[in-house]
Coordinates of C-alpha atoms and ligand atoms in Angstrom, one line a residue:
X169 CA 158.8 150.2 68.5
X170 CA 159.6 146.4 69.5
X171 CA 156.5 144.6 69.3
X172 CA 154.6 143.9 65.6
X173 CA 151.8 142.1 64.5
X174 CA 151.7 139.7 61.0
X175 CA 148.2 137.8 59.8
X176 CA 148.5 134.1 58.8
X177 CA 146.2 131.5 58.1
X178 CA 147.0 127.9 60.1
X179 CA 145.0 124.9 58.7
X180 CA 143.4 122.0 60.9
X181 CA 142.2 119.4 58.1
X182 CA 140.7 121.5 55.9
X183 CA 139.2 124.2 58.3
X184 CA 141.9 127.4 58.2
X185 CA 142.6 129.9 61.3
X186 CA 143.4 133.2 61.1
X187 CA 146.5 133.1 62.9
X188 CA 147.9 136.6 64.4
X189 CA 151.8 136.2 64.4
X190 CA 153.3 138.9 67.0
X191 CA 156.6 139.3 67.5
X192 CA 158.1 141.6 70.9
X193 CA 161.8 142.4 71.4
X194 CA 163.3 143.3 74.8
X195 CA 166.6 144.2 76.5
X196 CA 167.9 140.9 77.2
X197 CA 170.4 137.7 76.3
X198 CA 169.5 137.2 72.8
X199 CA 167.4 134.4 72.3
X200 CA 164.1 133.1 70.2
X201 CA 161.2 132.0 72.0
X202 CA 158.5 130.8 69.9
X203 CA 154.8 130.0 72.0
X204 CA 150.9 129.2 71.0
X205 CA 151.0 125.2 70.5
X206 CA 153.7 125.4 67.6
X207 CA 154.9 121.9 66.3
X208 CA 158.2 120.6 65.2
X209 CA 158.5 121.9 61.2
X210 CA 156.9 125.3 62.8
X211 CA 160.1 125.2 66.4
X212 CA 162.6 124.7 63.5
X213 CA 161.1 127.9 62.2
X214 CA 163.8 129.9 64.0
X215 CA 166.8 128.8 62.7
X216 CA 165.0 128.9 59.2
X217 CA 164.2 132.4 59.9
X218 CA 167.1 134.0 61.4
X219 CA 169.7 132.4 58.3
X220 CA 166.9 133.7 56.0
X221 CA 166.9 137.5 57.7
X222 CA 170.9 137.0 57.9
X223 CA 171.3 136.2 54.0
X224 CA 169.2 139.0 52.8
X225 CA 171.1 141.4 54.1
X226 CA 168.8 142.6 56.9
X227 CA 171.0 142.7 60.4
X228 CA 169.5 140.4 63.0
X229 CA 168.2 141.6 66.3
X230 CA 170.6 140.7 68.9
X231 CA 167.7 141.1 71.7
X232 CA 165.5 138.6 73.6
X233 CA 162.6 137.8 70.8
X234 CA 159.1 136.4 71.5
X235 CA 157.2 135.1 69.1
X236 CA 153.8 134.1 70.2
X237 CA 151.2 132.4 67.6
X238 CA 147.4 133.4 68.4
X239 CA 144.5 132.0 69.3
X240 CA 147.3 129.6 71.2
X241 CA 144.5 126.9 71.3
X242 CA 144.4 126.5 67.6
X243 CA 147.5 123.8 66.8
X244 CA 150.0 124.9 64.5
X245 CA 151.8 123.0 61.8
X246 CA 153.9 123.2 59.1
X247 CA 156.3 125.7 57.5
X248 CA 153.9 128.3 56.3
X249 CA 154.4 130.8 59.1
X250 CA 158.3 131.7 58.3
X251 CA 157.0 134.5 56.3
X252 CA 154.9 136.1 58.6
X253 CA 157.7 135.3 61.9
X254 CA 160.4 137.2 59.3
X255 CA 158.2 140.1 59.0
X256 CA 157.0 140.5 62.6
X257 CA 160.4 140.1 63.9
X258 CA 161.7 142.5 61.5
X259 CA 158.7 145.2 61.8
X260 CA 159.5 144.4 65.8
X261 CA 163.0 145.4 65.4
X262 CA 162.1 148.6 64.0
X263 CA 163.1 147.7 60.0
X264 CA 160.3 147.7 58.5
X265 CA 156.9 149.8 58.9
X266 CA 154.1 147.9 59.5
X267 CA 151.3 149.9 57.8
X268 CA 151.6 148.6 54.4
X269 CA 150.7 144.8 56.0
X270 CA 147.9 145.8 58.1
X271 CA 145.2 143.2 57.2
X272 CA 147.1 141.8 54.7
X273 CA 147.5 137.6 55.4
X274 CA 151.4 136.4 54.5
X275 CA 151.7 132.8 53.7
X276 CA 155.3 130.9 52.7
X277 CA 158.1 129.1 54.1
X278 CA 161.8 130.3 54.0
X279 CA 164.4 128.8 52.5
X280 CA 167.9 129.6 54.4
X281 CA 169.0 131.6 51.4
X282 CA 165.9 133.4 52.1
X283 CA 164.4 132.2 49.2
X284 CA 160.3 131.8 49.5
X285 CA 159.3 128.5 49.0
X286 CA 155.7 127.3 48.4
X287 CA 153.3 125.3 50.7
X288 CA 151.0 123.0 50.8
X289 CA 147.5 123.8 51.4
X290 CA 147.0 127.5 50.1
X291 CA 143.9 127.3 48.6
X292 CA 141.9 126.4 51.8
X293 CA 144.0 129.0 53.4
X294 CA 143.6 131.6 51.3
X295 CA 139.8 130.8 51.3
X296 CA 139.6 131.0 55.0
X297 CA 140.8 134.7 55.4
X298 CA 138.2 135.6 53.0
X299 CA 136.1 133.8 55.3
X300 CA 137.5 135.9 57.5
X301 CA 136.6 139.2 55.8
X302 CA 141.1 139.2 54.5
X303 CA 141.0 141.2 51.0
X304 CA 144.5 140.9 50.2
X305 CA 147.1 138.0 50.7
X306 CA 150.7 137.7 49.7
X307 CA 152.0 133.8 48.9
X308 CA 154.9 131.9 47.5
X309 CA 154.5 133.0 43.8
X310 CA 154.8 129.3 43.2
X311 CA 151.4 129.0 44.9
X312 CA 149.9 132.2 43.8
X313 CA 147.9 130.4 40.3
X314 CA 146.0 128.1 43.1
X315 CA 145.3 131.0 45.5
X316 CA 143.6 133.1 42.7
X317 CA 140.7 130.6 42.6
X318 CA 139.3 131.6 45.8
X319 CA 136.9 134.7 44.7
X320 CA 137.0 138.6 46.1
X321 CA 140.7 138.6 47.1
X322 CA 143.8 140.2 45.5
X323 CA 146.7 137.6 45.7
X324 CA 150.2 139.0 44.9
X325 CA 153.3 136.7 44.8
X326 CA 156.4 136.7 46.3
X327 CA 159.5 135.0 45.3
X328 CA 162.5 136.4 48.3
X329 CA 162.0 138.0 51.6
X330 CA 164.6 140.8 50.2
X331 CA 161.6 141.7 47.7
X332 CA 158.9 141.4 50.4
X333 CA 161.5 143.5 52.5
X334 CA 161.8 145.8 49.5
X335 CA 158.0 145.8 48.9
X336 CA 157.1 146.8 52.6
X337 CA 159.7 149.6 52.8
X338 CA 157.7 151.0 49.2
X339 CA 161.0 150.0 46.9
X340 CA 160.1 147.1 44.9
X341 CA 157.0 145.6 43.5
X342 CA 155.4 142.1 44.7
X343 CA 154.6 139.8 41.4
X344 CA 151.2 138.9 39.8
X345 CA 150.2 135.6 39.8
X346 CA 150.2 134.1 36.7
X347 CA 147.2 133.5 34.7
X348 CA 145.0 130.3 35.1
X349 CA 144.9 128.5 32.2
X350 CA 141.7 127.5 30.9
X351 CA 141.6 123.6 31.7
X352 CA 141.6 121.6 28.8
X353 CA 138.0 119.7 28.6
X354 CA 138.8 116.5 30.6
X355 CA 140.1 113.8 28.4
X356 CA 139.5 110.5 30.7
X357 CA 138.8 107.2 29.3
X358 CA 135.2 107.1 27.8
X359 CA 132.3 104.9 28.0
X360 CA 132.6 104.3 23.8
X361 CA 135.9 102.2 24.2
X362 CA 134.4 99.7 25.8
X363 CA 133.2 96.8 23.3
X364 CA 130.0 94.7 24.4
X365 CA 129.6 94.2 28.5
X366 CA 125.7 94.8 28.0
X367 CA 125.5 94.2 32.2
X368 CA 129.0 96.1 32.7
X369 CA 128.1 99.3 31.1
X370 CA 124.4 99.0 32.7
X371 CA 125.3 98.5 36.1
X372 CA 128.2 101.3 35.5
X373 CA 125.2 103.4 34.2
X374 CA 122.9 103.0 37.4
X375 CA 125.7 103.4 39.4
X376 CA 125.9 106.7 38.1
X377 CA 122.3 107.3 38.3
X378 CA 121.6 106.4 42.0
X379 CA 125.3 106.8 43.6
X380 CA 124.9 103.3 44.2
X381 CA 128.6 101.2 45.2
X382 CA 129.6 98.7 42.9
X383 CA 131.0 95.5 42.8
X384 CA 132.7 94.1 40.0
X385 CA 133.2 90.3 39.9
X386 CA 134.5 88.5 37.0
X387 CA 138.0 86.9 35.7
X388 CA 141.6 89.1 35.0
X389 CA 140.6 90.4 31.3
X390 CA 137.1 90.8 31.7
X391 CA 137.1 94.7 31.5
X392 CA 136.5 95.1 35.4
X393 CA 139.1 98.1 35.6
X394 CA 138.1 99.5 31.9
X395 CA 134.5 99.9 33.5
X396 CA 136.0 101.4 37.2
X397 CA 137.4 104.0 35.3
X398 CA 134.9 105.0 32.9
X399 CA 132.3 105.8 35.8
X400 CA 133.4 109.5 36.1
X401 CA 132.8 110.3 33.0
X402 CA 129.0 109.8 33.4
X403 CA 129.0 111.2 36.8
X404 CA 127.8 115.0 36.7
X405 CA 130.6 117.9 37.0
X406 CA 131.4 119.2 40.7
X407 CA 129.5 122.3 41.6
X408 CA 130.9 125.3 42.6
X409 CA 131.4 124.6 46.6
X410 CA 132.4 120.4 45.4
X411 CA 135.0 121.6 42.8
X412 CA 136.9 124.1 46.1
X413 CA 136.0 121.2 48.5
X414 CA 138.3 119.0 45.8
X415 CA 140.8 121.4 44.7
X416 CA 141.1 122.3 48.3
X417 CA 142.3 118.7 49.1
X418 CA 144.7 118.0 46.1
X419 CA 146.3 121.3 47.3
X420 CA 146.8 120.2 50.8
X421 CA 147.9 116.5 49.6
X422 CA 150.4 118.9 47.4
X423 CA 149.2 116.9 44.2
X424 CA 147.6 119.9 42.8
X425 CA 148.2 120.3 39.3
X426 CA 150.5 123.3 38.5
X427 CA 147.9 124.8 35.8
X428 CA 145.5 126.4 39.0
X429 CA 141.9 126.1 37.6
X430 CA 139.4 124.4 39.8
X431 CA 139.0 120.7 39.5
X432 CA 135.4 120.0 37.9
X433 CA 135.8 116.1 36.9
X434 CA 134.5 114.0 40.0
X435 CA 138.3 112.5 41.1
X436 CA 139.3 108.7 40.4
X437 CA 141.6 107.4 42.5
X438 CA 142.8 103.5 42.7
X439 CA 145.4 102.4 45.5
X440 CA 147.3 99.6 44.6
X441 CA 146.8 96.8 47.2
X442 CA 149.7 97.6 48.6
X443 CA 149.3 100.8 49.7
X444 CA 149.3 101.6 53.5
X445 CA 146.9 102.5 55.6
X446 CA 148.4 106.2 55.5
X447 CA 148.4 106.5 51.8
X448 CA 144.5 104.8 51.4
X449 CA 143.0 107.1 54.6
X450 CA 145.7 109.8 55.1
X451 CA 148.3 110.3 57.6
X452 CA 152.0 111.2 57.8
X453 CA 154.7 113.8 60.1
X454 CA 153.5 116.9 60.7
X455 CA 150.1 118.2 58.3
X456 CA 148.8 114.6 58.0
X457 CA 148.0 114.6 54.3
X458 CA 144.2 113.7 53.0
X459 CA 144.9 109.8 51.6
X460 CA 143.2 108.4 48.5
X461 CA 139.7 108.4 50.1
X462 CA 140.0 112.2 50.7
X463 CA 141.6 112.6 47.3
X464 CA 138.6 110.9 45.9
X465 CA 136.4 112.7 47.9
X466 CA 133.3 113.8 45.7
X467 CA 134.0 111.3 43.2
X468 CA 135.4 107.5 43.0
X469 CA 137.5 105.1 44.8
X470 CA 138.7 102.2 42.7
X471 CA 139.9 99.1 45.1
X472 CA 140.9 96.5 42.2
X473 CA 141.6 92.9 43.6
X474 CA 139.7 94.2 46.4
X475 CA 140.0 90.4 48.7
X476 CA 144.2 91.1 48.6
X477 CA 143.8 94.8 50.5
X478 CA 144.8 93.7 54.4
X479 CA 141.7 92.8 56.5
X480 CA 142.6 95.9 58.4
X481 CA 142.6 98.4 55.5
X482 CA 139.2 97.3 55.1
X483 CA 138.1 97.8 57.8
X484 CA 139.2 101.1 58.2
X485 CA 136.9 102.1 55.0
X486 CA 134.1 101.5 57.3
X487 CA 133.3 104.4 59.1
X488 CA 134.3 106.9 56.7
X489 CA 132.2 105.4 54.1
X490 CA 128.9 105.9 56.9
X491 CA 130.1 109.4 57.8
X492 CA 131.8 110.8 54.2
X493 CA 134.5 111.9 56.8
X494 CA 137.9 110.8 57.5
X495 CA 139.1 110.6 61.2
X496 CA 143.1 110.7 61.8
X497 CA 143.9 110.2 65.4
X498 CA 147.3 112.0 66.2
X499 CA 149.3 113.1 68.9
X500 CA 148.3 116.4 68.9
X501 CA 144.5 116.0 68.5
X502 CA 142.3 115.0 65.7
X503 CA 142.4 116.1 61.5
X504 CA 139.7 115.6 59.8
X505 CA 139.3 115.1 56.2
X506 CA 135.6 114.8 53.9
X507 CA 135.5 111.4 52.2
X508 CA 132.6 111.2 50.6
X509 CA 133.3 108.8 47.7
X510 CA 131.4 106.4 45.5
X511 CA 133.1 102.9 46.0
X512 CA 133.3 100.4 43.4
X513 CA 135.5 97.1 44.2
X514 CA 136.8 94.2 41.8
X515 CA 137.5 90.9 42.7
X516 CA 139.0 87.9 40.7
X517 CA 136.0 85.2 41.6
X518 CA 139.1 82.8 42.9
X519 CA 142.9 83.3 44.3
X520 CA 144.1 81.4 41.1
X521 CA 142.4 84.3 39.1
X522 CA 142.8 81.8 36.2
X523 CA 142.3 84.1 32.7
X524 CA 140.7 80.9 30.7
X525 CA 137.6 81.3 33.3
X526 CA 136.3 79.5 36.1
X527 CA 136.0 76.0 34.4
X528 CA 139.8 75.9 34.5
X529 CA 139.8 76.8 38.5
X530 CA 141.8 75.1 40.2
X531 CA 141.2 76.1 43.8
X532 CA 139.1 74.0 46.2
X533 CA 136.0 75.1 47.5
X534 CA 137.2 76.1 50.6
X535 CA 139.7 78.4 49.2
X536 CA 137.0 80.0 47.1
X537 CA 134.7 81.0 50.1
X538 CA 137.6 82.2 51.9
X539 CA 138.9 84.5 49.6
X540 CA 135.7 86.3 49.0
X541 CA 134.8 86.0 52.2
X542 CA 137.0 89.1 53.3
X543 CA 134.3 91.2 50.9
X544 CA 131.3 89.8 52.8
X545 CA 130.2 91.4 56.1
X546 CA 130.4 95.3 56.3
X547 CA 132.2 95.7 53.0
X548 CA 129.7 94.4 50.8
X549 CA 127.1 95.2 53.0
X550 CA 127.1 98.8 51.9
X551 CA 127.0 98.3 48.1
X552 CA 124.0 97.7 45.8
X553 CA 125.0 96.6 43.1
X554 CA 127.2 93.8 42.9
X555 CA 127.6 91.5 39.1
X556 CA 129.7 88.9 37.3
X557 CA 131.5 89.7 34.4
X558 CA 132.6 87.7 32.0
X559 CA 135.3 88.2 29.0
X560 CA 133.9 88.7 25.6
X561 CA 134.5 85.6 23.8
X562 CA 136.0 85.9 19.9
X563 CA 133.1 85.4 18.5
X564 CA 131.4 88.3 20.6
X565 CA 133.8 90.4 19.5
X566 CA 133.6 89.7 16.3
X567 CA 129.6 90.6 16.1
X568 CA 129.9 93.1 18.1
X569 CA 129.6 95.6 15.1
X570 CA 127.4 98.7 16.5
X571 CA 129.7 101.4 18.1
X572 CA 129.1 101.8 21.7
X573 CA 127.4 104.6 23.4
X574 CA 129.8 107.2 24.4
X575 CA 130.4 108.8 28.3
X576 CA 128.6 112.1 27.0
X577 CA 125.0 110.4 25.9
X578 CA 124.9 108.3 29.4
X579 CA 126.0 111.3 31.1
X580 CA 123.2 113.0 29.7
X581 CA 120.6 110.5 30.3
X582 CA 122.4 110.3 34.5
X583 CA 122.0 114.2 34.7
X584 CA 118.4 113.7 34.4
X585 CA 118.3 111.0 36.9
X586 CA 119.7 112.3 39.1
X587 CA 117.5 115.4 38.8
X588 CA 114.7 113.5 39.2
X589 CA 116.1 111.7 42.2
X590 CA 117.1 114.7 44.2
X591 CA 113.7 116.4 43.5
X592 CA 111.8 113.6 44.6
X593 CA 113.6 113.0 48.0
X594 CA 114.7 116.6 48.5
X595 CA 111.9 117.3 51.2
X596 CA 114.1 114.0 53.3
X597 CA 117.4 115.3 52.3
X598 CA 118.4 113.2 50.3
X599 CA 120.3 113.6 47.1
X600 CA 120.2 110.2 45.1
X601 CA 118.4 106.7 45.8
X602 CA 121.7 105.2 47.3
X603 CA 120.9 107.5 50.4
X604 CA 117.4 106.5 50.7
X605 CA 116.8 103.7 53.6
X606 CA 115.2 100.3 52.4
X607 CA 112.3 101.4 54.9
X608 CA 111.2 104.4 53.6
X609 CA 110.6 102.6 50.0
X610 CA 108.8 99.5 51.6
X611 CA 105.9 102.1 53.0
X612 CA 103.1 104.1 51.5
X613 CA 103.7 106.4 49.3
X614 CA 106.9 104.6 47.7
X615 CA 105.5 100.9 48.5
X616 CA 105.2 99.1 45.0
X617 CA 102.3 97.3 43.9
X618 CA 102.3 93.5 44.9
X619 CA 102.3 92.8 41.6
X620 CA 105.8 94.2 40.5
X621 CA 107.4 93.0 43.8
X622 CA 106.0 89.2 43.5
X623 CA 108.9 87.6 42.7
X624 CA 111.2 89.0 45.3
X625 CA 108.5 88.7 48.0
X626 CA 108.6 84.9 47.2
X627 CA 112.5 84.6 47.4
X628 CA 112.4 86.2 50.7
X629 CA 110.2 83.5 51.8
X630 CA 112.1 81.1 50.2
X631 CA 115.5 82.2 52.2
X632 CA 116.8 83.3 48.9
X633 CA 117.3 86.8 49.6
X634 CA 117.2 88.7 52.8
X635 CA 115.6 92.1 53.6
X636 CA 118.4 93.9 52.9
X637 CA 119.0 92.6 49.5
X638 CA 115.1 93.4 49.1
X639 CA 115.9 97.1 49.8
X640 CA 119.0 96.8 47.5
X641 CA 117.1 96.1 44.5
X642 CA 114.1 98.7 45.3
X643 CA 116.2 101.4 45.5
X644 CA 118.1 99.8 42.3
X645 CA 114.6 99.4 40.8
X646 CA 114.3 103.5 41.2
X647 CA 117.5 104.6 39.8
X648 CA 116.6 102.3 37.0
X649 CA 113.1 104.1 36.4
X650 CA 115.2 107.4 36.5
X651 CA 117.1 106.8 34.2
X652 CA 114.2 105.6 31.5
X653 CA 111.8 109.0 32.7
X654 CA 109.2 106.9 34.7
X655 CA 108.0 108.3 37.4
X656 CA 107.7 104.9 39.6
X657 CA 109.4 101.6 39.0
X658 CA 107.1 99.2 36.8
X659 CA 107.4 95.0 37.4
X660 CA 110.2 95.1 34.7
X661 CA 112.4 97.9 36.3
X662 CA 112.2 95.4 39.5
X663 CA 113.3 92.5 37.3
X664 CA 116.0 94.4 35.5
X665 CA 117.4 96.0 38.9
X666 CA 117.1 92.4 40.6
X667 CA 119.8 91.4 37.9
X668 CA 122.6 93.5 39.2
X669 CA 122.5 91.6 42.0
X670 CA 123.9 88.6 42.5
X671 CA 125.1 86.2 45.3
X672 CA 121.7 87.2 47.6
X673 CA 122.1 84.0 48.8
X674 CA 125.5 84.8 49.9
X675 CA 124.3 87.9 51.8
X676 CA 121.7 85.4 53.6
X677 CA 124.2 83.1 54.5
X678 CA 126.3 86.6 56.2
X679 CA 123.1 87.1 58.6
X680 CA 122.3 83.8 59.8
Ligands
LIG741 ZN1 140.7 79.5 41.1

């Protein structure tokens, strides 16, 4: 026999391919082709393979070898097809029998001392030949923990080809994966260590409650960051697709932790300032990796001293924050990533970021509007809530004597929010008030009485707030009602919501 035929999974973004590796040997100068849209980690895949086949003591087929990678309009990347190339090429040759791999998917990359290495991305891969009716998969034992979270598969592990060889030939054994431990209940910062910040801890609740952005203003010390990172702990766990959507990315960003169990905490992630482009919305050679606004996908992205981000990083947080999708143009087509975060952003209210407060500013006017001017516009646009924060003085802290609510009693009280929420607007599609266009709540049945909405009505006509800062604090004035069991907003929820917003007359400035 001199042709064989080896499953593999390839992965575009996060959508995998059943890849069929086949392998035909002829009479002929020895050489390697390899076809079917390979790319540059996947060429060097020869030389990888033969020194791996040559140093586990198989001979190596002195014959004309093509290896062709199917469908060939599905691109191929990365190093996770050297296992299945060694075993076509071998089964080709007439050294191994091919039965016992017959719809069996073989996933790992070989290391010259034909070692198996593990990749990046297993999970999603090993969840797409399910998809694709595989029941049995063989992976880099150093990835087999992660592929044992995909349901109705066996996954064995493999640590050598010479045991994969051995295994084939019915000699040796392929390893079980290791057991998952059980994830230790998620010990993140909680709600309770944060001292006072009556507005901080409300508009962190709400936020929660409606999926509402948020932006934090408010000098260095004032507990912006302490707040950020508290907001997934009141956020509701990931459901079962959410928690493989997010495990499915850390694997493919090769951050997954080595312990296997699904991720069920909604993700925080905070770029520094600094970051580039790639790291904040994914890139890189070869398998462009998801970036923190994938990795956050399904739960929060923290930008602290949001005005220093480059212009241009900012902007590129724009379409995926319409769309919840990440777009990477590269040279051999397109990867998309989900990116369906909740945004919140801090800003210093000045460059001088002065931590005795704003009295002691020293920066002109001028300088003031410019720096948070790089917020305004599409940025701040999208996010409803948006407060000032001050530090608690001593004497705050001081009376400050009743213990503060912890993450699990507001994550209670947001669960039924956000039950509420989705049951109202599920007939729409919609899942929480942040999705719910300003319209929709301006007409019959949603309209409020003129009573409740008097005030606003009258600062619209004044100039002091503009229609979309009108919508901004309806939809506010929902979540709020959520999250105290009323079925409708009252005057006072309109009030209340109205106050975690601030700078309205800075949005009407934007529009003129
Ligand atoms: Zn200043």
């Amino acid at each position: 026999m001199s042709y064989a035929r080896v499953l593999c999974v390839g992965l575009v973004g996060v959508d995998g391919h059943l890849v069929e590796v086949e392998a035909d040997l002829s009479p002929g100068l020895p050489a390697v082709v390899l076809t079917g849209l390979p790319d540059t980690a996947l060429h060097e895949a020869r030389d990888r393979v033969r020194a791996a086949v040559v140093n586990s003591g198989r001979s190596w087929p002195n014959r004309r070898i093509t290896v062709n990678l199917r469908p060939a309009t599905v691109p191929k990347q990365g190093s996770g097809f050297d296992l299945a190339i060694a075993c076509a090429l071998l089964a080709g040759a007439g050294e191994l029998p091919v039965a016992p791999l017959e719809g069996v998917v073989v996933l790992g990359e070989l290391g010259l001392d034909g070692a198996v290495r593990p990749v990046r991305g297993v999970l999603p891969m090993v969840a797409a030949a399910v998809r694709a009716g595989i029941r049995q998969v063989i992976v880099p034992l150093g990835n087999a923990r992660e592929a044992t979270v995909v349901p109705g598969v066996t996954v064995r592990g493999v640590d050598s080809l010479h045991r994969l060889v051995a295994y084939v030939r019915g000699e040796d054994r392929l390893l079980e994966p290791p057991p998952a431990l059980p994830r230790p209940p998620a010990a993140g910062p909680d709600l309770a260590e944060v001292a006072g910040q009556e507005l901080g801890r409300h508009a962190v609740e709400v936020a929660a409650a409606g999926g509402h952005h948020l932006a934090l203003m408010g000098p260095p010390g004032a507990g912006k960051t302490m707040l950020a990172e508290r907001l997934p702990s009141i956020l509701p766990e990931l459901d079962d697709a959410a928690a493989l959507e997010v495990t499915a990315l850390q694997s493919i960003a090769g951050v997954l932790p080595p312990d296997g169990g699904l991720i069920r905490r909604p993700p925080f992630q905070a770029p520094h300032h600094s970051a580039s482009l790639a790291a904040l919305v994914g890139g890189g050679p070869g398998l462009a990796r998801p970036g923190a606004l994938s990795l956050a996908h399904r739960g929060v992205l923290f930008l602290d001293e949001c005005p220093e981000f480059a212009n241009a990083t900012l902007q590129a947080l724009r379409q995926p924050l319409e769309s919840g999708r990440v777009l990477l143009a590269r040279a051999r087509g397109t990867t998309e990533y989900p990116a369906r975060v909740q945004l919140v952003l801090a800003a210093n209210p000045c460059p001088c970021a002065n931590p005795a407060g704003e009295r002691f500013c020293a920066c002109t006017a001028l300088a003031r509007r410019r720096y948070l001017a790089k917020l305004s516009g599409p940025l701040l646009d999208r996010i409803d809530i948006q407060i000032r924060i001050q530090p608690l003085s001593a004497a705050q802290l001081m009376t400050t004597t009743t213990p503060a609510e912890p993450s699990a009693v507001v994550a209670a009280r947001v669960a039924r929010a956000r039950a509420a929420a989705a049951e109202r607007w599920s007939a729409a599609g919609w899942r929480v008030n942040a999705e719910v266009p300003g319209p929709h709540l301006r007409r019959p049945p949603w309209r409020l009485p003129a009573a409740d909405t008097a005030a606003l009505r009258k600062g619209l006509d004044r100039g002091a707030l503009s229609a979309r800062g009108f919508d901004r604090i309806l939809r506010l004035a929902w979540s709020i009602a959520d999250l105290d069991g009323r079925d409708r907003p009252t005057g006072s929820d309109v009030h209340e919501a109205a106050q975690l917003r601030m700078g309205e007359a800075h949005d009407r400035r934007d529009e003129d």
